[in-house]
mmCIF file of C-alpha atoms in Angstrom:
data_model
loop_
_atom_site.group_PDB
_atom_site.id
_atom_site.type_symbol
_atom_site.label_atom_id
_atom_site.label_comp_id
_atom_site.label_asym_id
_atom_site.label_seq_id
_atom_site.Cartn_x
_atom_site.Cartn_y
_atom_site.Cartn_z
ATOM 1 C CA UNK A 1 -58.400 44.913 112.254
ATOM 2 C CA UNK A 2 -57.891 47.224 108.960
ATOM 3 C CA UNK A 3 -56.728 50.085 109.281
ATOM 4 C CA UNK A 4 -60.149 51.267 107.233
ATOM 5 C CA UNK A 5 -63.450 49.710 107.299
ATOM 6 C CA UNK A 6 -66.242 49.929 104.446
ATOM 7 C CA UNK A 7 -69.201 48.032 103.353
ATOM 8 C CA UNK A 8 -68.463 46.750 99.895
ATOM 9 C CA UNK A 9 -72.043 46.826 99.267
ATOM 10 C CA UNK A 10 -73.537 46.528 96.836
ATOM 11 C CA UNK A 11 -76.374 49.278 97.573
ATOM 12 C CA UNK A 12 -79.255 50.020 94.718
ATOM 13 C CA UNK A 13 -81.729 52.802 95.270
ATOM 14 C CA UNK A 14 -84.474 54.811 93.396
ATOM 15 C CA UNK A 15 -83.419 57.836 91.715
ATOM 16 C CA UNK A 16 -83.964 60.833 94.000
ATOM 17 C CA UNK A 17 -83.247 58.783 97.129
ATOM 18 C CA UNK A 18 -80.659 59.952 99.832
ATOM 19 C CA UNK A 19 -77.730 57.854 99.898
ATOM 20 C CA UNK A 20 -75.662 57.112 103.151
ATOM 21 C CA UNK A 21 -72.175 56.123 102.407
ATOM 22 C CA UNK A 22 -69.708 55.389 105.308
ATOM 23 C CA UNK A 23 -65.966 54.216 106.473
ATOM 24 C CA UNK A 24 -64.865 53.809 110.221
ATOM 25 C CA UNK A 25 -61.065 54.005 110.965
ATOM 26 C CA UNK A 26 -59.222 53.078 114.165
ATOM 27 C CA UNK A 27 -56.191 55.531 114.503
ATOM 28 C CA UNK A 28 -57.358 58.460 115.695
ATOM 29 C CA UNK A 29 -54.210 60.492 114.472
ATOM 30 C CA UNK A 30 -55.208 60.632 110.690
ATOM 31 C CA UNK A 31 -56.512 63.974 109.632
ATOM 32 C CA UNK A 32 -57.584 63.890 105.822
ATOM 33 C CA UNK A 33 -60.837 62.247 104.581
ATOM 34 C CA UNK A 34 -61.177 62.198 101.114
ATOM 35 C CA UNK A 35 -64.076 60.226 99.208
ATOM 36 C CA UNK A 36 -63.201 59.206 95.096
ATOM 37 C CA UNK A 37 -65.322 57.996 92.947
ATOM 38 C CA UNK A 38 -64.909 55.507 90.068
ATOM 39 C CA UNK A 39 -66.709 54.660 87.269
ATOM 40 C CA UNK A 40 -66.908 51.535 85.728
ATOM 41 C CA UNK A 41 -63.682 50.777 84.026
ATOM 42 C CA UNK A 42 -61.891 54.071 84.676
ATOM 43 C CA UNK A 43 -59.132 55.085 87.474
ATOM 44 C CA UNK A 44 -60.600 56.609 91.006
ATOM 45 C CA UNK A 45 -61.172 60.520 90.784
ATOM 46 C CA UNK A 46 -61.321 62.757 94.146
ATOM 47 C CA UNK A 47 -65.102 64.093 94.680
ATOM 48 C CA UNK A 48 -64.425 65.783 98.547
ATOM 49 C CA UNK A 49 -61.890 66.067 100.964
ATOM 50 C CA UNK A 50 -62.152 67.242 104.502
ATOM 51 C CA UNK A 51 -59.787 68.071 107.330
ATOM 52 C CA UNK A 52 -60.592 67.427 110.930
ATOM 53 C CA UNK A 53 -64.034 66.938 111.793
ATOM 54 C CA UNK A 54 -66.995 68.774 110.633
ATOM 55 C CA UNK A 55 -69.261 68.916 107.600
ATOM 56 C CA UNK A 56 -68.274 70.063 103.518
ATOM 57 C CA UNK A 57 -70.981 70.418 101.109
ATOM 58 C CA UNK A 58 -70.364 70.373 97.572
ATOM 59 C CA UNK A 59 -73.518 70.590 95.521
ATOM 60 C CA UNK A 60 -75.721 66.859 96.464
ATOM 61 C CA UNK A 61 -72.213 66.211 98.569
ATOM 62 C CA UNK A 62 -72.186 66.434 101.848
ATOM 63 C CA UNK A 63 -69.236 64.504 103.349
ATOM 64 C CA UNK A 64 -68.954 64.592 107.435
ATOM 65 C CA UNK A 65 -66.186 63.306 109.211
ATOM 66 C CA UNK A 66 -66.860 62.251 113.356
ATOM 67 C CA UNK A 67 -63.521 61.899 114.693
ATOM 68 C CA UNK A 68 -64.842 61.080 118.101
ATOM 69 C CA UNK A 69 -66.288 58.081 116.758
ATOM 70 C CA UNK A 70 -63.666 57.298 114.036
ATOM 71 C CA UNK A 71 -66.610 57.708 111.857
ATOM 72 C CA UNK A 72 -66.930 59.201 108.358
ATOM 73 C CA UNK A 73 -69.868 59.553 106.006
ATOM 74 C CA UNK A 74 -70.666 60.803 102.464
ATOM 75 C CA UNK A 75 -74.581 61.757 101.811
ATOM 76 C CA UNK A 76 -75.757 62.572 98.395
ATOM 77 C CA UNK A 77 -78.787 64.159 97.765
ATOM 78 C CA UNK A 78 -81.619 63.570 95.057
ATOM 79 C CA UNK A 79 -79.373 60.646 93.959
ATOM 80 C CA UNK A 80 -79.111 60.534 89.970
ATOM 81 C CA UNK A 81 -78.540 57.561 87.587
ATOM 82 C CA UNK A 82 -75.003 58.882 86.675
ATOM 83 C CA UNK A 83 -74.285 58.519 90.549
ATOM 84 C CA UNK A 84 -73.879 55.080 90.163
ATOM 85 C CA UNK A 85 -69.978 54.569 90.539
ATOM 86 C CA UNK A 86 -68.082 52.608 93.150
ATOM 87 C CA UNK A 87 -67.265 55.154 95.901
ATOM 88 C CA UNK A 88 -63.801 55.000 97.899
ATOM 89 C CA UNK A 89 -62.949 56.373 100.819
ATOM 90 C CA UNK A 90 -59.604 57.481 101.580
ATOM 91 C CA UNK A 91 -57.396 58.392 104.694
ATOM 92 C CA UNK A 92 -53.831 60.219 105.234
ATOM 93 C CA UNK A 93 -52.000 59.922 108.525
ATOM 94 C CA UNK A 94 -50.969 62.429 110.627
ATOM 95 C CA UNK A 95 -47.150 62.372 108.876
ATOM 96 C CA UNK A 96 -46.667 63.489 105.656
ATOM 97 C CA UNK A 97 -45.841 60.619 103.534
ATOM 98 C CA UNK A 98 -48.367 60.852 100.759
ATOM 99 C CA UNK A 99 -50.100 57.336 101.566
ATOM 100 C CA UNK A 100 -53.349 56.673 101.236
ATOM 101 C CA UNK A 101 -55.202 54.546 103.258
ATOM 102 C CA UNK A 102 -58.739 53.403 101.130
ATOM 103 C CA UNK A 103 -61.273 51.466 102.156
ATOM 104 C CA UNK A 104 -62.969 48.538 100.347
ATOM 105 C CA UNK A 105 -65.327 50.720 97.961
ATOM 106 C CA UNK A 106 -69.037 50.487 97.678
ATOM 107 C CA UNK A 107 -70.909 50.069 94.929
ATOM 108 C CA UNK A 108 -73.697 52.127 94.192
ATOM 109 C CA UNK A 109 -76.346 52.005 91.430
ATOM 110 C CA UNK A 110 -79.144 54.591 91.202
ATOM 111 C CA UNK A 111 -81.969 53.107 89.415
ATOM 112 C CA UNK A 112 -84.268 55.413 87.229
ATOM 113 C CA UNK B 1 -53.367 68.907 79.595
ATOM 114 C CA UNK B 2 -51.147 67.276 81.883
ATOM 115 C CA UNK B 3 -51.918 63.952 82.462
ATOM 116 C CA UNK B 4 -51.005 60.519 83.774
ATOM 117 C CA UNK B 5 -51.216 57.645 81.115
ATOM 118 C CA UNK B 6 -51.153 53.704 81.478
ATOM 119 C CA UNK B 7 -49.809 51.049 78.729
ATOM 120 C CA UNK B 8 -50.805 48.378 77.969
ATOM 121 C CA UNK B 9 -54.683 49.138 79.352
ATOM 122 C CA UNK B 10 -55.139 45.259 78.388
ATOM 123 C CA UNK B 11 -52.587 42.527 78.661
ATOM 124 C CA UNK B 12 -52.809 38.373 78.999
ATOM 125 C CA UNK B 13 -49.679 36.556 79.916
ATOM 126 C CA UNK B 14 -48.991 33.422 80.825
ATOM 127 C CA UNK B 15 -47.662 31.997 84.183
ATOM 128 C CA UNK B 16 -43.562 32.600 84.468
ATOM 129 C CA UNK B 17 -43.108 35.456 82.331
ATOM 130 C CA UNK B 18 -41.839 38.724 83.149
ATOM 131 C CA UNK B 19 -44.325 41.612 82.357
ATOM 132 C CA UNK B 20 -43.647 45.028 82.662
ATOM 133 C CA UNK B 21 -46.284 47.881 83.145
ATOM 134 C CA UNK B 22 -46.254 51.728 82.407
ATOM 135 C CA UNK B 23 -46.756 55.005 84.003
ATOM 136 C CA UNK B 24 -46.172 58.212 82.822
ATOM 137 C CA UNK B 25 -47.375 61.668 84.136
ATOM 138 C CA UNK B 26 -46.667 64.709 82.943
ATOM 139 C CA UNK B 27 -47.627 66.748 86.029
ATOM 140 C CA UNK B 28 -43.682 66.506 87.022
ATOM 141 C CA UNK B 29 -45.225 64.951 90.669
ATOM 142 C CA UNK B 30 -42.498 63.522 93.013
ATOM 143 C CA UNK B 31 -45.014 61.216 94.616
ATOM 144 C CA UNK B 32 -46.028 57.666 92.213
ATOM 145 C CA UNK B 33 -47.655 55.183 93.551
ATOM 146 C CA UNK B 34 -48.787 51.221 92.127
ATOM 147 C CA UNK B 35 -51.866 49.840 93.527
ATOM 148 C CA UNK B 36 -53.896 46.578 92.694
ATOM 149 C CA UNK B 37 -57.731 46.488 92.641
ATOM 150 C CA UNK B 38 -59.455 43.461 93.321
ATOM 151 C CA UNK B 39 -63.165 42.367 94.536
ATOM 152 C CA UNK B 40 -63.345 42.301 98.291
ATOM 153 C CA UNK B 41 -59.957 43.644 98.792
ATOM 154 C CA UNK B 42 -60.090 47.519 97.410
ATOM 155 C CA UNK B 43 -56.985 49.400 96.474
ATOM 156 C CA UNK B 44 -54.136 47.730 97.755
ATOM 157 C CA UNK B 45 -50.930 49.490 97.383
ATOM 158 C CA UNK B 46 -47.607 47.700 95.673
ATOM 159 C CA UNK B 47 -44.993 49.898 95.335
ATOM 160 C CA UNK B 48 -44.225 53.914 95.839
ATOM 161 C CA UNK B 49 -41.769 56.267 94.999
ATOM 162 C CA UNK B 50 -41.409 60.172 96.379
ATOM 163 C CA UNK B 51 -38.418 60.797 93.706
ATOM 164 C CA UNK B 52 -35.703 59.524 91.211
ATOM 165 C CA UNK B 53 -34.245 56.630 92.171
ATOM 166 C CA UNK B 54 -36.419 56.496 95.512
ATOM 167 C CA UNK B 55 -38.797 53.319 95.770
ATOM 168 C CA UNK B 56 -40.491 52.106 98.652
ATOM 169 C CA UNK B 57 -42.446 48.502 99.482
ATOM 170 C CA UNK B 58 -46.327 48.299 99.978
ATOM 171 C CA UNK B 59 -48.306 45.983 101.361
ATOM 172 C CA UNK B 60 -48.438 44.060 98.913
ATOM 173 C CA UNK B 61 -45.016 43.957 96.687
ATOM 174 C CA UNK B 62 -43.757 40.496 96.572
ATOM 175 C CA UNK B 63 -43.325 39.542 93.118
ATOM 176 C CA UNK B 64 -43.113 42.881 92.266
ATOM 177 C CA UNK B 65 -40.335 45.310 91.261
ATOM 178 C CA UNK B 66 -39.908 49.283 90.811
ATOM 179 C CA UNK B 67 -38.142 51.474 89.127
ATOM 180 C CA UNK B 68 -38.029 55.386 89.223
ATOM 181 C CA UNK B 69 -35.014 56.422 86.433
ATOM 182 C CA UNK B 70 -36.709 60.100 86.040
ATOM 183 C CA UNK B 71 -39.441 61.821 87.543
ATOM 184 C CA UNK B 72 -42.434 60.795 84.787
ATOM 185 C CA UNK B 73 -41.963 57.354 84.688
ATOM 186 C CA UNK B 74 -42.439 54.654 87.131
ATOM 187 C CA UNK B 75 -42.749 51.330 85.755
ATOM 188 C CA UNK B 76 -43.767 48.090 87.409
ATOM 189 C CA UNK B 77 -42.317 45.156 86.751
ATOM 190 C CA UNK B 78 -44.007 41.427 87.743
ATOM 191 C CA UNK B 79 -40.519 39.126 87.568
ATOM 192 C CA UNK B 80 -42.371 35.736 86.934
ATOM 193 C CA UNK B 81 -45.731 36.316 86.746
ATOM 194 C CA UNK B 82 -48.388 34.038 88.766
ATOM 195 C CA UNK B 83 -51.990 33.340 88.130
ATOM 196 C CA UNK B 84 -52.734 35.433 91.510
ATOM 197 C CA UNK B 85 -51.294 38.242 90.177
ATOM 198 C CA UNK B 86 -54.570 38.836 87.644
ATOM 199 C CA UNK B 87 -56.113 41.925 88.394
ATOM 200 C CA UNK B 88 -56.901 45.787 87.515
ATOM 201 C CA UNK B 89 -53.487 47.597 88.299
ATOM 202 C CA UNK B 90 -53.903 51.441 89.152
ATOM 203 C CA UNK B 91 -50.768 54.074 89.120
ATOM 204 C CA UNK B 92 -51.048 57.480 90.536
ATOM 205 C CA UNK B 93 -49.515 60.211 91.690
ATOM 206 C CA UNK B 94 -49.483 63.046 93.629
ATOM 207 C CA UNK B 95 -47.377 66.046 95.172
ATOM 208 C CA UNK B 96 -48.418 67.450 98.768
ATOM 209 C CA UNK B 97 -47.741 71.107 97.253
ATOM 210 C CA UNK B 98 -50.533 71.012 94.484
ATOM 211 C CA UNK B 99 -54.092 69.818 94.278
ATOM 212 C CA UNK B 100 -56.096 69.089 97.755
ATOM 213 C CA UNK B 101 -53.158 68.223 99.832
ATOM 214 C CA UNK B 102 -52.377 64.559 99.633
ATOM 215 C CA UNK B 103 -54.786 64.117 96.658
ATOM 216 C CA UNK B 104 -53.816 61.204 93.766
ATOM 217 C CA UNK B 105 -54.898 61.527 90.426
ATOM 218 C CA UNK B 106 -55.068 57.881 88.743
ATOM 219 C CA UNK B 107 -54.577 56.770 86.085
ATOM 220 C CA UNK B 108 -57.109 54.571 83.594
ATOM 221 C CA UNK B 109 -55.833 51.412 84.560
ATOM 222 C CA UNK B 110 -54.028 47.813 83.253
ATOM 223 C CA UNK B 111 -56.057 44.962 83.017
ATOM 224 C CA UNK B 112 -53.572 42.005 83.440
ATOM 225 C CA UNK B 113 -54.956 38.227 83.165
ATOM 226 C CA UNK B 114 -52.198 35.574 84.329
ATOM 227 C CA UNK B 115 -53.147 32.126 82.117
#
């Protein structure tokens, strides 16, 4: 089992929809959730990180991390054509070693 | 603007040579990492580094060599190269003290192609 799983995707929706993004993870000692997102042909960039469990909302961002259910989810609102990226998400144990633990990626394209 | 930088960003080889790719930040971070990026398999880390003269295997690092003479540079080296070695290579790096915590900042990317 990976340490991170993702759906590779890919998803397509209409411009405006809400878009569900989401990772589950099987130790339950790691702590930071991040989400990246990278455009075509470029190097990942960080769009949220979290700590613990809970809900951050940045702008159309909401990501939520469930740590009961190993469970973490990024929702963007009113979904725009320059959404459209492959989105990462991204893990760091308990211990600080600087690894990252990403999953697959998913790739998203908003349609207009 | 501090920055972390990739050369070549293109590069086709053929099978058995030794090729040799850059990374250079100027953020003076003690972390640098080397992933690969392929369809199916995500990020996929190579090699890593927390300081000079400090390198560390990934998951993924055989046929693969580091490097870390000074803290901006931290280049990878592919000793004989094979065709399974074609693929989007990613460096980054990061320092717990700065930036969200653990957060990497990536580079653009090589795009090596193994003939």
């Amino acid at each position: 089992q990976k340490e991170v799983e993702q759906d590779p995707g890919p998803l397509s929706v209409p411009e405006g929809a809400i878009v569900s993004l989401n990772c589950t993870y099987s130790n339950s000692a790691f702590q930071y959730f991040m989400w990246y997102r990278q455009y075509s042909r470029k190097g990942p960039e960080l769009l949220m990180y979290t700590y613990s469990s809970g809900n951050k909302e940045d702008g159309r961002f909401t990501a939520q991390v469930d740590k009961s259910s190993k469970y973490i989810s990024l929702f963007i609102r009113d979904s725009q054509p320059s959404d459209s990226a492959t989105y990462l998400c991204a893990i760091h144990g308990s211990s600080n070693t600087g690894k990252l633990i990403f999953g697959q990626g998913t790739t998203l394209q908003v349609k207009p | 603007d501090a920055e972390i930088t990739q050369s070549p960003r293109h590069k086709i080889t053929e099978t058995g040579r030794q090729v040799t790719l850059a990374c250079h930040q100027t953020w003076n971070h003690n972390n640098m990492f080397w992933y690969r990026q392929d369809l199916g398999h995500g990020l996929r880390l190579i090699h890593y580094s927390y300081g000079v003269h400090d390198t560390n295997k990934g998951e993924v690092s055989d046929g693969y060599s580091v490097s870390r003479s000074n803290t901006e540079d931290l280049p990878l080296t592919l000793e004989s190269a094979a065709s399974s070695q074609t693929s989007v290579y990613f460096c980054a790096s990061s320092d717990p003290g700065r930036g969200a915590g653990n957060e990497q900042f990536f580079g653009p990317g090589t795009r090596l192609t193994v003939l």
